[in-house]
C-alpha positions as a LaTeX table, in Angstrom:
\begin{tabular}{lrrr}
\hline
Residue & $x$ (\AA) & $y$ (\AA) & $z$ (\AA) \\
\hline
Unk1 & 1.52 & 17.86 & $-7.97$ \\
Unk2 & $-2.23$ & 17.20 & $-6.49$ \\
Unk3 & $-3.81$ & 16.64 & $-2.59$ \\
Unk4 & $-4.77$ & 13.62 & $-3.45$ \\
Unk5 & $-1.59$ & 12.48 & $-6.19$ \\
Unk6 & 0.35 & 12.94 & $-2.44$ \\
Unk7 & $-2.04$ & 11.74 & $-0.07$ \\
Unk8 & $-2.07$ & 8.65 & $-2.10$ \\
Unk9 & 1.45 & 8.37 & $-2.64$ \\
Unk10 & 2.31 & 8.96 & 1.03 \\
Unk11 & $-0.76$ & 5.87 & 2.01 \\
Unk12 & 1.30 & 3.66 & $-0.81$ \\
Unk13 & 4.18 & 4.29 & 1.01 \\
Unk14 & 3.22 & 4.33 & 4.93 \\
Unk15 & 1.57 & 0.55 & 3.54 \\
Unk16 & 5.06 & $-0.24$ & 2.10 \\
Unk17 & 6.84 & $-0.24$ & 5.42 \\
Unk18 & 3.94 & $-2.11$ & 7.39 \\
Unk19 & 4.31 & $-5.22$ & 5.07 \\
Unk20 & 8.24 & $-4.69$ & 5.77 \\
Unk21 & 7.64 & $-4.66$ & 9.56 \\
Unk22 & 5.46 & $-7.32$ & 9.37 \\
Unk23 & 7.34 & $-9.49$ & 7.60 \\
Unk24 & 10.52 & $-9.17$ & 9.79 \\
Unk25 & 7.77 & $-9.22$ & 12.26 \\
Unk26 & 7.03 & $-13.06$ & 11.38 \\
Unk27 & 3.65 & $-11.70$ & 11.49 \\
Unk28 & 1.87 & $-13.53$ & 8.38 \\
Unk29 & $-1.83$ & $-12.45$ & 8.71 \\
Unk30 & $-0.71$ & $-9.12$ & 9.27 \\
Unk31 & 1.66 & $-8.72$ & 5.93 \\
Unk32 & $-1.14$ & $-10.05$ & 4.47 \\
Unk33 & $-3.32$ & $-7.57$ & 5.31 \\
Unk34 & $-0.81$ & $-4.45$ & 4.57 \\
Unk35 & 0.00 & $-6.47$ & 1.19 \\
Unk36 & $-4.33$ & $-6.47$ & 0.44 \\
Unk37 & $-4.33$ & $-2.61$ & 1.13 \\
Unk38 & $-0.88$ & $-1.98$ & $-0.52$ \\
Unk39 & $-2.95$ & $-3.63$ & $-3.77$ \\
Unk40 & $-5.90$ & $-1.38$ & $-3.36$ \\
Unk41 & $-4.02$ & 2.02 & $-3.28$ \\
Unk42 & $-2.08$ & 0.39 & $-6.20$ \\
Unk43 & $-5.61$ & 0.00 & $-7.93$ \\
Unk44 & $-7.30$ & 3.05 & $-6.90$ \\
Unk45 & $-3.69$ & 4.82 & $-8.72$ \\
Unk46 & $-3.66$ & 3.29 & $-11.58$ \\
Unk47 & $-7.21$ & 4.38 & $-11.50$ \\
Unk48 & $-6.88$ & 7.66 & $-11.87$ \\
Unk49 & $-3.64$ & 7.90 & $-13.51$ \\
Unk50 & $-1.01$ & 8.40 & $-10.55$ \\
Unk51 & 2.39 & 7.27 & $-11.45$ \\
Unk52 & 3.37 & 4.07 & $-9.12$ \\
Unk53 & 7.00 & 1.96 & $-8.41$ \\
Unk54 & 6.34 & $-1.55$ & $-9.38$ \\
Unk55 & 5.70 & $-4.42$ & $-6.44$ \\
Unk56 & 9.06 & $-4.51$ & $-4.33$ \\
Unk57 & 10.68 & $-1.31$ & $-6.50$ \\
Unk58 & 11.83 & 1.64 & $-3.66$ \\
\hline
\end{tabular}
């Protein structure tokens, strides 16, 4: 696995955790911001052929 893939997968995991944390805190705005970041990271992964789990899967 390349350094790019490693970094991207780490960022995806961090964004997923941030979404969950914001939801737990009932921070709708924060959750939406992190969901947008997560969507962008998933798009970037797809453009570069990096396989990631389906949204919501852990």
